[in-house]
Coordinates of C-alpha atoms in Angstrom, one line a residue:
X213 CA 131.9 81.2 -40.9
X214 CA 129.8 83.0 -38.7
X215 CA 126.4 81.2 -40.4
X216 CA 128.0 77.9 -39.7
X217 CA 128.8 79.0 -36.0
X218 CA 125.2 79.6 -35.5
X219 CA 124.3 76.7 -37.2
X220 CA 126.1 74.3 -35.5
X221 CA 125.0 75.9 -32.1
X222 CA 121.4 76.2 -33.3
X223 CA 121.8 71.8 -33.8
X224 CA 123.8 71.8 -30.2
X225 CA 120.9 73.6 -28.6
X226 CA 118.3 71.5 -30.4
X227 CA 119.7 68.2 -29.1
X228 CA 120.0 69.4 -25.4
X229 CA 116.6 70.3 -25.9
X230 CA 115.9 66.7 -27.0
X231 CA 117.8 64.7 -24.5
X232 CA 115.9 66.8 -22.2
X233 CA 112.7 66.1 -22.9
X234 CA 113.6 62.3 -23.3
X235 CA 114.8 62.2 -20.1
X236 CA 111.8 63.7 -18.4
X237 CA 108.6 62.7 -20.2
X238 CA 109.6 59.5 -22.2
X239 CA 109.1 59.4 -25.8
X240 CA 106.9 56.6 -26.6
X241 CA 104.0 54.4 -25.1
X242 CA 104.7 51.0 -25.4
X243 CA 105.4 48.9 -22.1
X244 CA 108.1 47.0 -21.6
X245 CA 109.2 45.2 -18.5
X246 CA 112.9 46.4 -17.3
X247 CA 114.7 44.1 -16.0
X248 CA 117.3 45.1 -13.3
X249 CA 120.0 42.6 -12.1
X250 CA 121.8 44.5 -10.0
X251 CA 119.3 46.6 -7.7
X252 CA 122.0 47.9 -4.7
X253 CA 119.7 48.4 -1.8
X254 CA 117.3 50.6 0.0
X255 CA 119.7 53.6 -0.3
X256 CA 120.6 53.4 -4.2
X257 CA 118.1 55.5 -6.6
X258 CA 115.2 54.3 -8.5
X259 CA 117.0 55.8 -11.6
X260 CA 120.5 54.3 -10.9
X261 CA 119.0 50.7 -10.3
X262 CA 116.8 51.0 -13.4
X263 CA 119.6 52.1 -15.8
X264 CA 121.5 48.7 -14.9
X265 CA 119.8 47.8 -17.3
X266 CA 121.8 48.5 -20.7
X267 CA 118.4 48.0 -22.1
X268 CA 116.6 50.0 -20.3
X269 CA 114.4 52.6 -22.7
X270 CA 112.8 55.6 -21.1
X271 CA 110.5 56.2 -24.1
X272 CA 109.0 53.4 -23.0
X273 CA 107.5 54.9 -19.9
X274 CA 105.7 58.4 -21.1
X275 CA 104.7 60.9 -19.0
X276 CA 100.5 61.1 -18.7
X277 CA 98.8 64.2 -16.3
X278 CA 95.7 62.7 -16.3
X279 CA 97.0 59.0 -16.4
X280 CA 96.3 57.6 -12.4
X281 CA 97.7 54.5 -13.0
X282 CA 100.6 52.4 -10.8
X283 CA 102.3 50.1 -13.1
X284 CA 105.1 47.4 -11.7
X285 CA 108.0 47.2 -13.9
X286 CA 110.3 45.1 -11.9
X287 CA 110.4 43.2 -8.6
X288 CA 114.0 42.7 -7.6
X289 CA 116.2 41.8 -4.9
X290 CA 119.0 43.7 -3.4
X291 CA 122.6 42.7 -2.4
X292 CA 121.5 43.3 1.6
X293 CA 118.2 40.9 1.3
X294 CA 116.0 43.3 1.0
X295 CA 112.9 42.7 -1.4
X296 CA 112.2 46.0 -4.2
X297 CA 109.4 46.7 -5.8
X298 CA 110.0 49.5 -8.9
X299 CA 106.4 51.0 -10.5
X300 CA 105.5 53.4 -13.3
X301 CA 103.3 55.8 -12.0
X302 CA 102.6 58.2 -15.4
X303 CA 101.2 61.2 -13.4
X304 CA 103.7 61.5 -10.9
X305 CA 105.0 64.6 -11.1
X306 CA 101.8 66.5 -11.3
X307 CA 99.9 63.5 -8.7
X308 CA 102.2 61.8 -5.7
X309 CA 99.9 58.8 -5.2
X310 CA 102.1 56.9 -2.7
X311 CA 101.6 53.3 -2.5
X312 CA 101.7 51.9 1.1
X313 CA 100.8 48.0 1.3
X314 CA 101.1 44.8 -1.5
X315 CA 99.3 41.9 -1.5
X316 CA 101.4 39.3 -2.3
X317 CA 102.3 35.7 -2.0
X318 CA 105.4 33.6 -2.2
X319 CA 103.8 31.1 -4.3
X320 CA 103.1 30.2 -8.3
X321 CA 100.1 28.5 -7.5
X322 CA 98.5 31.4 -6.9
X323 CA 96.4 33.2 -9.8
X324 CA 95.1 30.0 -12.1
X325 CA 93.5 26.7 -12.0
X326 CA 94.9 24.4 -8.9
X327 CA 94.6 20.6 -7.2
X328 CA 94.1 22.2 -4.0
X329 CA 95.6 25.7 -2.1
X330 CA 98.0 24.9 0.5
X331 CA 98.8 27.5 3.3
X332 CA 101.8 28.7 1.2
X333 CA 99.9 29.4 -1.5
X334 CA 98.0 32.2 0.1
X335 CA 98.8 35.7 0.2
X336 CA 99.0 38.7 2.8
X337 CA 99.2 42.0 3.4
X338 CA 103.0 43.7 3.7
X339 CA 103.6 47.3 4.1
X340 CA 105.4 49.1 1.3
X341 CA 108.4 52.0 2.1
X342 CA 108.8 54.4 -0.4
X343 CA 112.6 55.3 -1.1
X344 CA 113.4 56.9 -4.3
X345 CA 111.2 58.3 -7.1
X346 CA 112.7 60.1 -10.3
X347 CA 109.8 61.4 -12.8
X348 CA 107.8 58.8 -13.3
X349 CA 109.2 56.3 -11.2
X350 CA 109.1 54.9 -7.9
X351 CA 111.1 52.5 -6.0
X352 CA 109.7 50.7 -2.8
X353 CA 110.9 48.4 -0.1
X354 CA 108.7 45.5 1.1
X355 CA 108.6 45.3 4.8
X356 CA 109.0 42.3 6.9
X357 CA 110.2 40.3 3.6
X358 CA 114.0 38.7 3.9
X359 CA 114.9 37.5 0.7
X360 CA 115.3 33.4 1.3
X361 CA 118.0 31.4 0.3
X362 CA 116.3 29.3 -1.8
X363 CA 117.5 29.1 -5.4
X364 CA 114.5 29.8 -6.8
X365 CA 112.2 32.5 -5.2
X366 CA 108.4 33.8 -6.2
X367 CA 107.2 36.7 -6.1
X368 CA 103.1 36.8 -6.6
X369 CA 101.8 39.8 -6.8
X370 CA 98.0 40.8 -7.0
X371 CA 97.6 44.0 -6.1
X372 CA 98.9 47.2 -4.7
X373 CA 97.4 50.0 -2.0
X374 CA 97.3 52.8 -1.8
X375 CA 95.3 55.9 0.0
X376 CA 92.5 57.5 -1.9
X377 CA 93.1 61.4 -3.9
X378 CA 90.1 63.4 -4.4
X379 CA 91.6 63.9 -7.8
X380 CA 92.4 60.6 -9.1
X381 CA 89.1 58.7 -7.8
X382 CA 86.8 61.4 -8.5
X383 CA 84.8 61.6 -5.1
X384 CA 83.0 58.0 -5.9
X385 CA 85.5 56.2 -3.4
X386 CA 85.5 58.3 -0.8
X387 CA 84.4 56.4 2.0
X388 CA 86.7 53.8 1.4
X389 CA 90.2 53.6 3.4
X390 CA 92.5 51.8 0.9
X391 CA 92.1 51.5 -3.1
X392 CA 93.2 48.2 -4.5
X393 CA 95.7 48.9 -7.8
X394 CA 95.4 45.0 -9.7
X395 CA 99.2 44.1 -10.7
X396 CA 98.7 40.6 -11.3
X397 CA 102.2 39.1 -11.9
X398 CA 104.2 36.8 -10.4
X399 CA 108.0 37.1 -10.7
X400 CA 110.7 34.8 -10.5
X401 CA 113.8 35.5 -9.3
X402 CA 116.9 32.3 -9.9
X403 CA 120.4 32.1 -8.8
X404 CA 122.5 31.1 -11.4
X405 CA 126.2 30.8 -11.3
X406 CA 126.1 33.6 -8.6
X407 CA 124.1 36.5 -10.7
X408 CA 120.0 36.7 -10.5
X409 CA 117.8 36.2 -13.4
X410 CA 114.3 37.8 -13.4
X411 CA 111.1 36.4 -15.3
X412 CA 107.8 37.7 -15.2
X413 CA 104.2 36.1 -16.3
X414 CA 100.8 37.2 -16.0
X415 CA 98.4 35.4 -13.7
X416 CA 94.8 36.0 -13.4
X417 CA 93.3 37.7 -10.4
X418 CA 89.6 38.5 -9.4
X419 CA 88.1 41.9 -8.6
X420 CA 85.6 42.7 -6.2
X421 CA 83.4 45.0 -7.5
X422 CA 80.6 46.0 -5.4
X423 CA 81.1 45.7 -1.8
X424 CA 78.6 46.2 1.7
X425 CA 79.9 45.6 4.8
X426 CA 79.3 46.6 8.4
X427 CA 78.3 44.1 11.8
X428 CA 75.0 42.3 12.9
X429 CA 74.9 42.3 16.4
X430 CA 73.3 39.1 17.6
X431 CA 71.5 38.7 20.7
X432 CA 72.6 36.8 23.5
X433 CA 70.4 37.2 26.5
X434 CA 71.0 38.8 30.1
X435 CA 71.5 37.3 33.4
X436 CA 71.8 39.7 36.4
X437 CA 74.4 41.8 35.9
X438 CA 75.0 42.1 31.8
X439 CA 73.8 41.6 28.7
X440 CA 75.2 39.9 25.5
X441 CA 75.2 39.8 21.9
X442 CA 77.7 38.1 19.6
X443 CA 78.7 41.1 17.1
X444 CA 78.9 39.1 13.6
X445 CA 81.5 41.4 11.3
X446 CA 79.9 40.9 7.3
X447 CA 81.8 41.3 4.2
X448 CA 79.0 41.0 1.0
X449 CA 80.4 41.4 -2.7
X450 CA 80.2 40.9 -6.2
X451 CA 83.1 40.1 -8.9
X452 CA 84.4 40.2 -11.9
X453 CA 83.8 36.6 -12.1
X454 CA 80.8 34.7 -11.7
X455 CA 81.7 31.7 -9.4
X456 CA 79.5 28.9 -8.9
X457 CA 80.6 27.6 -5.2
X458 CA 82.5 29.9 -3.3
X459 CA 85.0 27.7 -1.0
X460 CA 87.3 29.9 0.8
X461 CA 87.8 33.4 1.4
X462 CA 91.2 35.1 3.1
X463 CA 90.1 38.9 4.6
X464 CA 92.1 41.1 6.0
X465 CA 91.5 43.9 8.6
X466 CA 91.9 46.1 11.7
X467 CA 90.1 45.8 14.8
X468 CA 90.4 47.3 18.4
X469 CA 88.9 47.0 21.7
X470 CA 86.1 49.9 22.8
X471 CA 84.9 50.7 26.1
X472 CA 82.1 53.0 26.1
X473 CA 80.9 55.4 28.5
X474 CA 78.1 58.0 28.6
X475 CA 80.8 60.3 28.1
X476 CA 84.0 59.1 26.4
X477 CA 85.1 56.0 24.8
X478 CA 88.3 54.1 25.5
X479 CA 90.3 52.7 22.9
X480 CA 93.2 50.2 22.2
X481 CA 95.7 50.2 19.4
X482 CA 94.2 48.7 15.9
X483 CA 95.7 45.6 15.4
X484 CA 95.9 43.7 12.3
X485 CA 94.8 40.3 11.5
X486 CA 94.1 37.9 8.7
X487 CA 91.4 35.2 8.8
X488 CA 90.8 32.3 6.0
X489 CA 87.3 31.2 6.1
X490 CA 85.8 28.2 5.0
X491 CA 82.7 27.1 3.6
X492 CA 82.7 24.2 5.9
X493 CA 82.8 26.6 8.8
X494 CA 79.9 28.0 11.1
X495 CA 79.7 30.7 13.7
X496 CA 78.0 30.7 16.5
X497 CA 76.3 32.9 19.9
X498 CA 76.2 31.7 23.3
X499 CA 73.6 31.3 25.8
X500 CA 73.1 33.1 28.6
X501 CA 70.8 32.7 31.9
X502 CA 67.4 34.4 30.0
X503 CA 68.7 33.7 26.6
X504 CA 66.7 32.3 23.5
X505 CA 69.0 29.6 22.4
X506 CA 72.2 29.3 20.8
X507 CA 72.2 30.0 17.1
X508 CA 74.5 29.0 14.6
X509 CA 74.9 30.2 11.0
X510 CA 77.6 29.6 8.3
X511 CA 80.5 31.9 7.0
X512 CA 80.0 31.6 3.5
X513 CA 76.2 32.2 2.0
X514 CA 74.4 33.8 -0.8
X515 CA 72.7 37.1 -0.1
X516 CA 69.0 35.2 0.1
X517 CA 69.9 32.3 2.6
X518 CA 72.0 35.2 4.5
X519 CA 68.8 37.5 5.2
X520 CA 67.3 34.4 5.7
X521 CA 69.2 34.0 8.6
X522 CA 69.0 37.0 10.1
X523 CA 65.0 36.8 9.9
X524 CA 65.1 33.4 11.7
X525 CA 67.1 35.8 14.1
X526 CA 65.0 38.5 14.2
X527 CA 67.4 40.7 13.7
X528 CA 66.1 44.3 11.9
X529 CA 67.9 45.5 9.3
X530 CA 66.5 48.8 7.3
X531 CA 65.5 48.3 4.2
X532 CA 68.3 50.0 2.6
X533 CA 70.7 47.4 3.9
X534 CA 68.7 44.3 2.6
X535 CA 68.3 45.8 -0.5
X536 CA 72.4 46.3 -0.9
X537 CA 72.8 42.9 0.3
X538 CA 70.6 41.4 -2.1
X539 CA 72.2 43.5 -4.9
X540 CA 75.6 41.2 -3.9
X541 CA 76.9 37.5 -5.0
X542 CA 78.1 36.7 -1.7
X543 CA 78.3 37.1 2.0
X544 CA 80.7 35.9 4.0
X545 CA 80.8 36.6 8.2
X546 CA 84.3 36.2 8.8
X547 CA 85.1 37.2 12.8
X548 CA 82.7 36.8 15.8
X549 CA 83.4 39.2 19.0
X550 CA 81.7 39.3 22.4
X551 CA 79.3 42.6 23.0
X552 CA 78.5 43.5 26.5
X553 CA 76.4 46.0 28.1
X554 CA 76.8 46.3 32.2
X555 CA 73.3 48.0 32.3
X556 CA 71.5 46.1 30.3
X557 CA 70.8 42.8 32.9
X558 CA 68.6 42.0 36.1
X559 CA 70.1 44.7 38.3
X560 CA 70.9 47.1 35.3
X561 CA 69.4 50.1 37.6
X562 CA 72.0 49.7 39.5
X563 CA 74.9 49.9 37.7
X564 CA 73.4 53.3 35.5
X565 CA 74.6 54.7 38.6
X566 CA 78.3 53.7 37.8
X567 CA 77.5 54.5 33.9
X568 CA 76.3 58.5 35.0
X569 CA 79.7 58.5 37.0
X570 CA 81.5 57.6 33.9
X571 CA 82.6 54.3 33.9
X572 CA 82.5 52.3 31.2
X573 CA 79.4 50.1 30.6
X574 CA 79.4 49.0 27.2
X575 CA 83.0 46.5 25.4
X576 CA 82.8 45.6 22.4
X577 CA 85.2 45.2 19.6
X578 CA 85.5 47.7 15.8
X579 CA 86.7 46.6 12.9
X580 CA 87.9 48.6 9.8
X581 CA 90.1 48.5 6.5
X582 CA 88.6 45.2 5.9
X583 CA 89.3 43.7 2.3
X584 CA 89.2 40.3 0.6
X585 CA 93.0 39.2 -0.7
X586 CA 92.0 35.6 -1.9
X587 CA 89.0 33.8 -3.2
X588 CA 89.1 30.0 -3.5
X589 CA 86.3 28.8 -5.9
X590 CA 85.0 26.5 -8.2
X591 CA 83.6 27.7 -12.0
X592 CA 82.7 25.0 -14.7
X593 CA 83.7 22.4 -12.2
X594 CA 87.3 23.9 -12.5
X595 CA 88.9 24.5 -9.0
X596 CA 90.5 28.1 -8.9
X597 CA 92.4 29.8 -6.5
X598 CA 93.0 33.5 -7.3
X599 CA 94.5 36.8 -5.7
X600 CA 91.7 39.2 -4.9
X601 CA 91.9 43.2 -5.8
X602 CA 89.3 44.7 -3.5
X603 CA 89.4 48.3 -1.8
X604 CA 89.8 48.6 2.2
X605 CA 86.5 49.3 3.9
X606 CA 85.8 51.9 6.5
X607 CA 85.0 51.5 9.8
X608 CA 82.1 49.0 10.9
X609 CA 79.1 50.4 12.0
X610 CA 76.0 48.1 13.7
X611 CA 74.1 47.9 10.4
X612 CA 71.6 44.9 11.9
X613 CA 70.4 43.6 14.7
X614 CA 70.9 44.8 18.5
X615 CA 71.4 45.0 22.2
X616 CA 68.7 42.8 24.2
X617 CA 68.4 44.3 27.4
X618 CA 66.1 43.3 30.7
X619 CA 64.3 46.2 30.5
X620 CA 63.4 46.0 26.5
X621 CA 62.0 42.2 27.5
X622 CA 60.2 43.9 30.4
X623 CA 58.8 46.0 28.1
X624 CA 57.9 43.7 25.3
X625 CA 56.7 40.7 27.6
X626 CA 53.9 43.5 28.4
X627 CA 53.7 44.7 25.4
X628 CA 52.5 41.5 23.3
X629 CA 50.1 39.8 26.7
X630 CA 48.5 43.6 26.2
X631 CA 48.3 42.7 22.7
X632 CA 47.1 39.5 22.9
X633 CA 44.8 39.7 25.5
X634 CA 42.9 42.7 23.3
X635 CA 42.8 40.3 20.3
X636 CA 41.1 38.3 22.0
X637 CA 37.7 40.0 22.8
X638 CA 34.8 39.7 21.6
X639 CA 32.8 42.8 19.8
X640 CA 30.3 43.1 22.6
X641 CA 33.4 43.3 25.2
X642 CA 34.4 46.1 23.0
X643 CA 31.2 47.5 23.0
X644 CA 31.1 47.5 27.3
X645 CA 34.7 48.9 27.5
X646 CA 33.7 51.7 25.1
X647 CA 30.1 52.0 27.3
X648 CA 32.9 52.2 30.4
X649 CA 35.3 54.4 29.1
X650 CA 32.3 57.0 28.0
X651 CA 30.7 56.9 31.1
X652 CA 34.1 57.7 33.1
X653 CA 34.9 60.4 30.2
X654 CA 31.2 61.9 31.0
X655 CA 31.2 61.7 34.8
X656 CA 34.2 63.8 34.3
X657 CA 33.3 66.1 32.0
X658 CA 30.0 66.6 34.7
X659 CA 31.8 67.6 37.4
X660 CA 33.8 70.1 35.6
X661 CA 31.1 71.9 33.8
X662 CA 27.4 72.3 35.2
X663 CA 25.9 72.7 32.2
X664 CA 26.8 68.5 30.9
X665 CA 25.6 68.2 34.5
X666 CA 22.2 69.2 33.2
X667 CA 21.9 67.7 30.2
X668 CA 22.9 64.7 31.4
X669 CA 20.3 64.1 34.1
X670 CA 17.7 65.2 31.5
X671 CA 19.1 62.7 28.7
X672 CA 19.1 60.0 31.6
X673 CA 15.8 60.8 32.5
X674 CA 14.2 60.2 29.2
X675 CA 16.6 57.6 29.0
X676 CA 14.7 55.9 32.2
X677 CA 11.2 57.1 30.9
X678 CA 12.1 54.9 27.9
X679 CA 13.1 51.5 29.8
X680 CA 10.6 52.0 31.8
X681 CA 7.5 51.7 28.6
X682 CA 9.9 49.2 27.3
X683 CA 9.7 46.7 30.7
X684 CA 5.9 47.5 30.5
X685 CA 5.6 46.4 27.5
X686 CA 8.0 43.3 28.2
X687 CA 5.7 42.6 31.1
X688 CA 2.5 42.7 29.4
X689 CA 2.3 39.4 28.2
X690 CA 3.2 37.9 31.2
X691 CA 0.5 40.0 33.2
X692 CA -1.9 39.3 30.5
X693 CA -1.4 35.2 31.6
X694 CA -1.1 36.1 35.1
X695 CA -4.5 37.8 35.2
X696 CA -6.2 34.7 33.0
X697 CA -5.3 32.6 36.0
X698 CA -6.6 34.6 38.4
X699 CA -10.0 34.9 37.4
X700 CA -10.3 30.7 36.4
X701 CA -9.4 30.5 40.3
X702 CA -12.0 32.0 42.1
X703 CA -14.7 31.0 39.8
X704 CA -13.7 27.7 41.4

């Protein structure tokens, strides 16, 4: 009786230990999408929403150390209006990577082959709450999303952010702000006869997978009391997909104004923004009162016609940053903002003494977290418009280009008439200002020592002895003809 006893709670213990284990690391590794119906709201668990499900299987979501991945497993909608997003993260309980944004649209036409991409069919940026996590799963709320009343609703999702972990991105990302986690689904959510019905399907995205980015400042000119530059803020990248005509592009970013001093800069709030740019599209400086020009140059170019540009614009770049460039498919310069330096026009002098004081002399606007969300193309004449998984940049630094102050055209106006005037001359002109500049260097050197004195006078003595045999001998001839005439007249 007693064996049995201990059997029995040998198989009781044996099963806790199971269900245990089940319940925290999952025991299998094939994915399947749960669906929840009933997600309550912000408030409710991840676990209790999931487990709605009758269906639900936890073995199907395994437990991975060393697995970094973010997996969505259900987009849903809760009874308040709210929009929830639910992921599989495998790692954690050992990693907390936090997802903070989603790029998503509202659309089905986004992610495949289209006619043409209307403004709906575009995606943005929303920022992502987390709420509940329970092992391996996390359960987020969308901001700024109301769920609509429509009766059917779309949920396109491309991609998810999320900040970078020394551990999980192994050092290589580091300078980046945001990395991009490619979902790739677009959920449909449908009201029938009062209860919501989810569907998923895959939809194609592209990656961007080499990126350089940074600002050309353009110059402007100066009149008397600033000068100007247009600041040109450049996105270049590669993909995962080789397009043959790049037609729009959709970046988003942050930006702020800066006012520099000697001293201390002054800073706004970063803003956020979204820009679609077209290939139809050009940017442009202005022109101010001793300007060069205005100079134009389009959004959207490949990397050669784009350092082209900046050549006709004699704008410097290092060499590092045209070789990047070139490495890249595209470029694409999608916001213009004003630069101005206070020192740098006519009277510039002037107000230095303001800028030594500490007031600001230099506005000018910085961008970071910049990232492509969309890319409208064409490939094999097939018109594609597709949600973009690309990491958040940095911030911007001036990587070409410059500031064109009075002073440096002062400087450079004398600079190339020096230049000119020299390449001018003759080699005997070179040959008297050397003659000129010895003779100062030796007059000098005379004066100082006594002994150059001396050897001077002696080296311009024989010197004289010299020109003086070499006139007599120069003369002769004409002495020689002289004398021959003299004689024939007084024999007459």
């Amino acid at each position: 009786m007693k064996s049995a006893n201990r059997t029995a709670h040998a198989i009781l213990m044996f099963a806790i230990a199971l269900i245990f284990i089940f319940f925290q690391t999952g025991g299998g590794a094939v994915y399947r999408t749960a669906v929840s119906a009933r997600a309550e709201s912000e408030a409710s668990s991840v676990i209790k929403d999931l487990t709605a499900d009758k269906s639900f299987n936890f073995s199907d979501y395994p437990e991975e150390l060393y697995n970094f991945s973010i997996e969505v497993i259900q987009v849903a909608e809760s009874k308040d209006g709210e929009l929830l997003i639910y992921t599989y993260q495998p790692c954690q309980r050992a990693i907390k990577l936090v997802c903070s944004e989603v790029n998503m649209s509202f659309s089905d036409k986004l992610g495949g082959e289209v006619k043409f991409a209307a403004e709906a069919d575009k995606p943005k940026l929303y920022p992502l709450k987390q709420v509940s996590t329970w092992g391996v799963f996390s359960k987020y709320v969308v901001g700024g999303v109301t769920v609509s009343k429509d009766s059917v609703r779309y949920y396109n999702v491309t991609s998810l952010y999320r900040a970078y972990d020394k551990l999980a991105d192994d050092g290589a990302l580091k300078d980046e702000h945001g990395i991009a986690v490619k979902v790739g689904q677009c959920w449909k959510a449908e009201t029938v006869g009062g209860e919501v019905q989810y569907a998923v399907k895959k939809v194609d995205t592209i990656t961007i997978t080499g990126c350089t980015y940074g600002t050309f400042r353009v110059p402007e000119g100066f009149n008397f009391a600033s000068s100007y530059a247009r600041d040109m803020h450049v996105i270049a990248f590669s993909t995962d997909i080789k397009m043959d005509d790049l037609l729009e592009a959709d970046v988003d970013f942050k930006y702020r104004k800066v006012d520099e001093s000697i001293y201390d800069d002054y800073y706004e709030g970063w803003k956020s923004k979204t820009v679609t740019v077209n290939y139809k599209e050009k940017g442009s400086s202005e022109d101010h009162i001793f300007g060069q020009g205005k100079k134009t140059w389009d959004r959207i170019q490949r990397p050669a016609e784009f350092i082209d540009t900046c050549s006709d614009f004699k704008l410097d770049m290092t060499y590092e940053v045209t070789r990047d460039i070139r490495a890249k498919d595209w470029v694409v310069a999608y916001w213009d903002t004003e630069y101005e330096n206070e020192t740098g026009g006519v009277f510039g002098p002037i107000f230095w003494t303001g800028a030594i004081i500490g007031t600001p002399y230099k506005h000018y606007t910085q961008v970071k977290d910049a990232t492509v969300i969309r890319l409208e193309f064409l490939k094999d004449g097939k018109h594609y418009n597709l949600g973009a998984v690309s990491n958040k940049s940095g911030e911007y630094d001036v990587i070409g280009g410059g500031d064109e102050t009075f002073i440096d055209n002062v400087k450079d106006f004398f600079k190339d008439k020096v230049k000119d005037f020299f390449a001018m001359l003759p080699w005997w002109a070179w040959v008297l200002i050397g003659l000129f500049g010895l003779s100062i260097i030796l007059s000098i050197l005379s004066v100082i020592f006594p002994v150059v004195r001396t050897a001077l006078k002696t080296i311009f003595f024989a010197i004289g002895k010299v020109f003086k045999a070499l006139w007599w001998l120069l003369c002769l001839p004409f002495r020689a003809i002289a004398a021959l005439f003299n004689r024939k007249g007084k024999k007459e």
